[in-house]
Each structure stands twice: as structure tokens, then as C-alpha cells.
């Protein structure tokens, strides 16, 4: 049944948008490498509002190491954004219409603006600050080079030049690299997307707000056609807005990988409660494997992570 559900979701992506797990991540890349897979967010941070009538430049530096004589195979730059909207009435303190996909220029080391390769978004889909959040994906294989630790400076600006004043926030920036280097084969799977999850228990009404308990605020990534062997894999998950305030406190979320689970994994470390990513060892089964991201623990636990937005799942599995 689980395999059948995965196939149905992968072939018919949902058009709706809300606080439930309605936009599962998409497995976009799979294959075999003989080196490593690395993901880092550098010194990226949560930005202030980036207005189109302002000249704010979001700058982050990412240090990445690809060994001498290695062959880069995949390099993906991810820009995670939120609070995308128009300000159609400058006299009002309330921002009104959400913008599904904000316009931005993204550069590396002062080069030409990168071409957008894929984009994902989600909203809560009802009135009251109904502003999209999302993930932009860029192919930067031509921007990364072997030779040890290299510095990649990413600049982002709001490039909208239309009728209204538009704004968005940057939640973080991540760089994923895969390369060939040795003779040991490893299979990889890369899932991308953006699913806005939110659940909150109302103690006054003894019910879940918007009718969404943790079991509905759960998103998935289905990683397909993996090889069964005795080797454990490593799974890196990226979840903007997951974590606690202050970072390192009790986190009410769950990562699932097949029959394995980790409670409170995304705690805001190493950054803050606006961004979380973690790497764990997982037991890979032959065929299809399922990654689950849950906001909250279970329906009987009435404390949750409030909002968290699953965006990536990266698996590397030695053969």
C-alpha cells in the first residue's frame, strides 16, 4: 500500500495549498557517485523584509571543499524564502496580496544572475497573512571547482520592477555538492520541494486549529529503487522554520525513515529557530524508501513546532 501511494503522489502532484502535508517533496535526481555528498548553509541568516523599492543586498558566504582531482557531478544552490507579498496600499499597515513566486536576482562571486532551474511554493490558503513561502533551485555545476576549500559569495536582490512595491524574506541559502573521487560506489537520491506545515492545539476549544492535527501536518519524500545491502546510508533533511526558541530547547517534531524515527531532531541548531537541517544514519531497504516530516509528535501531544516547511531530503548509500 505504501508503494502504491508513493507512485500515485509522484505522478499526480497536488495543486492545492494549505497547512497540511499536501505538497510532498519530489525526487529529482538519482544515480551513483564514487565520492561524497556535502550540504552546507554557510553563514546564511534570516533577512529583514527585502522591498523592491529598496537596495538591500542579502549576502552570505559558503565554504565548500571539493578535493583536488575530484569530478563535480551535481551542484545545487537552494534559496529558501518566505513572506512574499504586494504592498498595494502604502497608507495601510496591513500588507495585502501574496505573490506566488517573488522575483530575485541570485549571483555567485559577482557573476551573472543564475538561471532558475526549479521552483516550489506553498501557502496556508485562507485569509489573514496568506503569504507564500518557497524554495528556488539553481544548477551551479559551472560555478564550483575542485582544489580544496573554496569560498562562494552569494548575493540576492529583489528584482521586481512593476506596479506595486513587493517584498520577501530570505530564510536561508544552502549549497549541495556531489563529486566522484574514489573507486567506492554510492547511490544517491535528491528530493526537492516546499511544504508549509502548521498545527496548533486550542486549549479553549480542546481541538486542533483549522482541523489539522500532527498526523495531517506530515509531509513525505519517496526515494525510489534503492539497493538492499548491509550498509547504512546517511540522510540529510532541510526544514526551514523548524526548531525551537531558544535553539536547543525541546523540539516537537518527528523525522521518519521507513520504520525508524527521531523525535525532536530539528531543534534550530546549528543556526536558529528560523532554519534547521540534520544528518542521521538510516537503514536502507531494497526498492522504495519513505522519508516523513511531522510537525508535532502525535495527536495526543498538544505541543507542536507550529510552522515548519520541509524542503529537501538527500540520501547517500554505499553499495
Coordinates of C-alpha atoms in Angstrom, one line a residue:
X1 CA 0.0 0.0 0.0
X2 CA 2.8 2.4 0.9
X3 CA 4.5 1.8 -2.5
X4 CA 1.2 2.3 -4.4
X5 CA 0.6 5.6 -2.5
X6 CA 4.1 6.8 -3.4
X7 CA 3.6 6.1 -7.1
X8 CA 0.3 7.9 -7.1
X9 CA 1.7 11.0 -5.4
X10 CA 4.8 11.1 -7.7
X11 CA 2.7 11.0 -10.8
X12 CA 0.0 13.5 -9.7
X13 CA 1.4 16.4 -7.7
X14 CA -1.3 18.2 -5.8
X15 CA -2.5 21.6 -7.0
X16 CA -3.9 22.7 -3.6
X17 CA -2.1 24.6 -1.0
X18 CA -2.7 24.6 2.8
X19 CA -1.1 23.9 6.2
X20 CA -1.4 20.1 5.8
X21 CA 1.2 17.8 4.2
X22 CA -0.3 18.4 0.7
X23 CA 2.9 19.1 -1.3
X24 CA 5.3 16.1 -0.9
X25 CA 8.9 16.6 -2.0
X26 CA 9.9 15.4 -5.4
X27 CA 12.8 13.0 -6.1
X28 CA 14.5 14.9 -8.9
X29 CA 18.0 13.3 -9.1
X30 CA 19.3 9.8 -8.6
X31 CA 22.4 7.9 -9.6
X32 CA 25.8 6.6 -8.4
X33 CA 28.9 8.5 -7.4
X34 CA 32.3 7.4 -6.2
X35 CA 33.0 10.4 -3.9
X36 CA 30.9 12.3 -1.3
X37 CA 27.8 14.4 -1.0
X38 CA 28.1 17.6 1.1
X39 CA 25.4 20.2 2.1
X40 CA 26.1 23.5 3.9
X41 CA 24.3 26.7 4.6
X42 CA 27.5 28.8 5.2
X43 CA 26.7 31.9 7.3
X44 CA 23.2 32.4 5.8
X45 CA 20.7 34.1 8.0
X46 CA 17.0 35.2 8.1
X47 CA 16.8 38.5 6.3
X48 CA 14.7 41.6 7.0
X49 CA 12.0 42.4 4.5
X50 CA 13.6 42.9 1.1
X51 CA 11.5 45.5 -0.6
X52 CA 11.6 46.1 -4.4
X53 CA 11.9 49.9 -3.8
X54 CA 15.0 49.3 -1.5
X55 CA 18.6 48.5 -2.3
X56 CA 19.1 45.8 0.3
X57 CA 21.5 43.1 -0.8
X58 CA 21.4 39.7 1.0
X59 CA 25.0 38.4 1.2
X60 CA 26.1 35.0 2.5
X61 CA 29.5 33.2 2.2
X62 CA 29.5 29.5 1.8
X63 CA 32.8 27.5 2.2
X64 CA 32.8 24.2 0.3
X65 CA 35.6 21.7 -0.1
X66 CA 36.0 19.5 -3.2
X67 CA 39.3 17.6 -3.3
X68 CA 41.9 18.1 -6.0
X69 CA 41.4 15.7 -8.9
X70 CA 37.7 15.2 -8.0
X71 CA 35.0 15.5 -10.6
X72 CA 31.9 17.5 -9.6
X73 CA 28.8 15.7 -10.6
X74 CA 25.9 17.8 -9.2
X75 CA 25.9 21.2 -7.6
X76 CA 22.6 22.7 -6.5
X77 CA 22.1 26.1 -4.8
X78 CA 18.9 26.5 -2.8
X79 CA 17.3 29.8 -1.8
X80 CA 14.6 29.4 0.8
X81 CA 12.2 32.4 1.0
X82 CA 9.1 33.5 2.8
X83 CA 6.5 36.3 3.3
X84 CA 6.2 37.1 -0.4
X85 CA 3.5 39.8 -0.9
X86 CA 2.5 43.1 -2.6
X87 CA 2.0 46.3 -0.7
X88 CA -0.8 47.8 -2.8
X89 CA -1.8 50.4 -0.3
X90 CA 1.3 52.2 1.2
X91 CA -1.0 54.1 3.7
X92 CA -2.1 50.8 5.3
X93 CA 0.0 48.9 7.8
X94 CA -1.5 45.6 6.5
X95 CA 0.1 44.0 3.5
X96 CA -2.5 42.5 1.3
X97 CA -2.0 40.1 -1.6
X98 CA 0.5 37.3 -1.6
X99 CA 2.9 36.9 -4.5
X100 CA 3.2 33.2 -5.5
X101 CA 6.8 33.5 -6.8
X102 CA 8.9 36.6 -6.0
X103 CA 11.4 38.0 -8.5
X104 CA 15.0 37.9 -7.4
X105 CA 18.5 38.0 -8.8
X106 CA 20.9 35.5 -7.4
X107 CA 24.6 35.6 -8.1
X108 CA 27.8 33.7 -7.1
X109 CA 31.1 35.5 -6.7
X110 CA 29.8 38.5 -8.6
X111 CA 28.9 36.6 -11.8
X112 CA 25.8 36.8 -13.9
X113 CA 22.4 36.2 -12.4
X114 CA 21.8 32.5 -12.1
X115 CA 19.1 30.8 -14.2
X116 CA 16.2 29.4 -12.1
X117 CA 16.1 25.6 -12.6
X118 CA 13.1 24.6 -10.4
X119 CA 10.8 26.4 -8.0
X120 CA 8.3 25.3 -5.3
X121 CA 5.9 27.2 -3.0
X122 CA 3.1 26.7 -0.6
X123 CA 0.6 28.9 1.3
X124 CA -1.9 28.4 4.1
X125 CA -4.7 29.2 1.6
X126 CA -7.0 31.3 3.8
X127 CA -7.3 35.0 4.7
X128 CA -5.0 36.7 7.1
X129 CA -1.3 36.9 6.2
X130 CA -1.8 34.4 3.4
X131 CA 1.8 34.9 2.1
X132 CA 3.6 32.2 0.2
X133 CA 7.0 30.6 1.2
X134 CA 9.1 28.6 -1.1
X135 CA 12.3 27.1 -2.4
X136 CA 14.2 28.2 -5.5
X137 CA 16.7 25.7 -7.0
X138 CA 19.7 26.6 -9.2
X139 CA 22.1 24.4 -11.1
X140 CA 25.6 25.7 -10.2
X141 CA 27.8 22.9 -11.6
X142 CA 29.6 25.5 -13.6
X143 CA 30.3 27.6 -10.5
X144 CA 32.1 25.1 -8.2
X145 CA 35.6 23.9 -8.7
X146 CA 37.9 21.2 -7.1
X147 CA 41.0 22.2 -5.2
X148 CA 40.2 22.2 -1.5
X149 CA 38.2 24.7 0.4
X150 CA 36.7 27.4 -1.8
X151 CA 34.6 30.5 -0.9
X152 CA 31.4 31.1 -2.7
X153 CA 29.8 34.5 -2.0
X154 CA 26.0 34.5 -2.8
X155 CA 24.3 37.8 -3.3
X156 CA 20.5 38.1 -3.6
X157 CA 18.4 41.2 -4.5
X158 CA 14.8 41.9 -5.1
X159 CA 14.5 42.3 -8.9
X160 CA 10.7 43.2 -9.2
X161 CA 10.1 46.4 -11.2
X162 CA 6.4 46.5 -11.6
X163 CA 3.3 48.4 -10.4
X164 CA 3.4 47.6 -6.7
X165 CA 6.1 47.6 -4.0
X166 CA 6.8 43.9 -3.4
X167 CA 8.7 42.2 -0.5
X168 CA 10.0 38.8 0.6
X169 CA 12.3 37.5 3.2
X170 CA 15.2 35.1 2.7
X171 CA 15.1 32.2 5.3
X172 CA 18.4 30.7 4.3
X173 CA 20.7 29.6 1.5
X174 CA 22.1 26.1 1.0
X175 CA 24.7 24.5 -1.3
X176 CA 24.7 20.8 -2.2
X177 CA 27.6 19.2 -4.0
X178 CA 28.3 15.7 -5.2
X179 CA 31.5 14.5 -6.7
X180 CA 33.5 11.5 -8.0
X181 CA 36.8 10.9 -6.3
X182 CA 37.5 7.2 -5.3
X183 CA 36.5 3.8 -6.5
X184 CA 33.8 3.1 -3.9
X185 CA 30.3 3.4 -5.4
X186 CA 27.5 5.1 -3.5
X187 CA 24.0 5.7 -4.7
X188 CA 22.3 9.0 -4.1
X189 CA 18.8 10.4 -4.1
X190 CA 17.9 14.1 -4.1
X191 CA 14.4 15.3 -3.3
X192 CA 13.3 19.0 -3.5
X193 CA 10.2 21.0 -2.8
X194 CA 8.4 23.1 -0.2
X195 CA 5.5 22.1 2.0
X196 CA 4.2 24.6 4.6
X197 CA 3.1 22.7 7.7
X198 CA 1.3 24.3 10.7
X199 CA -0.7 22.9 13.6
X200 CA -1.7 24.3 16.9
X201 CA -3.9 22.9 19.7
X202 CA -6.5 25.3 21.0
X203 CA -6.9 24.7 24.8
X204 CA -10.1 26.8 24.9
X205 CA -11.9 24.7 22.4
X206 CA -10.0 21.4 23.1
X207 CA -9.4 21.0 19.4
X208 CA -6.8 21.4 16.7
X209 CA -7.0 24.8 14.9
X210 CA -8.1 24.5 11.3
X211 CA -8.9 20.8 11.9
X212 CA -5.2 19.9 11.4
X213 CA -3.6 17.5 13.9
X214 CA 0.1 16.4 13.6
X215 CA -0.9 13.3 11.6
X216 CA -2.2 15.7 8.9
X217 CA 0.7 18.1 9.2
X218 CA 3.1 15.5 7.9
X219 CA 4.9 15.7 4.6
X220 CA 6.8 13.0 2.7
X221 CA 9.6 12.3 0.2
X222 CA 9.6 9.0 -1.6
X223 CA 13.1 7.7 -2.6
X224 CA 12.9 5.0 -5.2
X225 CA 14.7 1.9 -6.5
X226 CA 17.4 1.7 -3.8
X227 CA 19.7 -1.3 -3.4
X228 CA 19.3 -3.5 -0.4
X229 CA 22.6 -4.4 1.4
X230 CA 24.1 -4.3 4.9
X231 CA 25.5 -0.7 4.5
X232 CA 23.7 2.1 6.3
X233 CA 23.1 5.3 4.5
X234 CA 23.2 9.0 5.6
X235 CA 20.1 11.1 5.2
X236 CA 20.2 14.9 5.4
X237 CA 16.9 16.8 5.8
X238 CA 16.4 20.5 5.4
X239 CA 13.4 22.2 7.1
X240 CA 13.1 26.0 7.1
X241 CA 11.4 27.4 10.2
X242 CA 11.8 24.1 12.2
X243 CA 13.4 24.4 15.6
X244 CA 12.8 25.9 19.0
X245 CA 13.1 29.3 20.6
X246 CA 15.7 29.4 22.1
X247 CA 17.6 26.9 19.9
X248 CA 18.3 23.7 21.6
X249 CA 15.2 23.6 23.7
X250 CA 12.5 20.9 23.4
X251 CA 11.5 20.5 19.7
X252 CA 8.2 18.9 18.9
X253 CA 8.7 17.3 15.5
X254 CA 9.5 13.9 14.1
X255 CA 11.6 12.6 11.2
X256 CA 10.6 9.2 9.9
X257 CA 12.6 6.9 7.6
X258 CA 10.7 3.7 6.9
X259 CA 10.3 2.2 10.4
X260 CA 12.9 4.5 12.1
X261 CA 12.0 7.7 13.8
X262 CA 13.8 10.7 15.5
X263 CA 11.7 12.8 17.9
X264 CA 12.8 16.5 18.3
X265 CA 15.5 16.2 15.7
X266 CA 15.2 19.7 14.2
X267 CA 16.0 21.9 17.2
X268 CA 17.3 25.0 15.5
X269 CA 21.0 24.1 16.0
X270 CA 23.4 25.0 14.4
X271 CA 21.6 28.2 13.5
X272 CA 18.3 29.4 14.9
X273 CA 14.5 28.7 15.1
X274 CA 14.1 30.0 11.5
X275 CA 16.1 27.1 10.0
X276 CA 17.1 23.6 10.7
X277 CA 19.0 20.8 8.9
X278 CA 20.3 17.5 10.3
X279 CA 22.1 14.4 9.1
X280 CA 21.3 10.9 10.5
X281 CA 22.3 7.3 9.8
X282 CA 19.5 5.3 8.2
X283 CA 18.8 1.7 7.3
X284 CA 18.0 1.5 3.6
X285 CA 15.7 -1.2 2.3
X286 CA 15.6 -2.5 -1.2
X287 CA 13.2 -0.7 -3.5
X288 CA 11.3 2.4 -2.3
X289 CA 12.1 4.2 1.0
X290 CA 9.9 6.8 2.7
X291 CA 11.0 10.0 4.4
X292 CA 8.4 11.6 6.7
X293 CA 8.5 15.1 8.2
X294 CA 6.0 15.7 11.0
X295 CA 5.1 19.0 12.7
X296 CA 4.3 17.8 16.2
X297 CA 4.7 14.3 17.7
X298 CA 1.3 12.7 17.7
X299 CA -2.3 13.7 18.0
X300 CA -2.2 13.1 21.8
X301 CA 0.7 15.5 22.3
X302 CA -0.7 19.1 22.2
X303 CA 2.6 21.0 21.8
X304 CA 3.9 21.3 18.3
X305 CA 6.6 23.1 16.3
X306 CA 3.9 25.5 15.0
X307 CA 5.2 26.2 11.4
X308 CA 7.9 24.1 9.7
X309 CA 8.5 23.8 5.9
X310 CA 10.2 20.6 4.7
X311 CA 12.3 21.5 1.6
X312 CA 15.0 18.8 1.0
X313 CA 15.9 15.2 1.6
X314 CA 19.4 14.0 0.5
X315 CA 20.3 10.3 0.8
X316 CA 23.8 8.8 0.2
X317 CA 24.0 5.0 0.4
X318 CA 27.3 3.0 0.0
X319 CA 27.0 0.0 -2.3

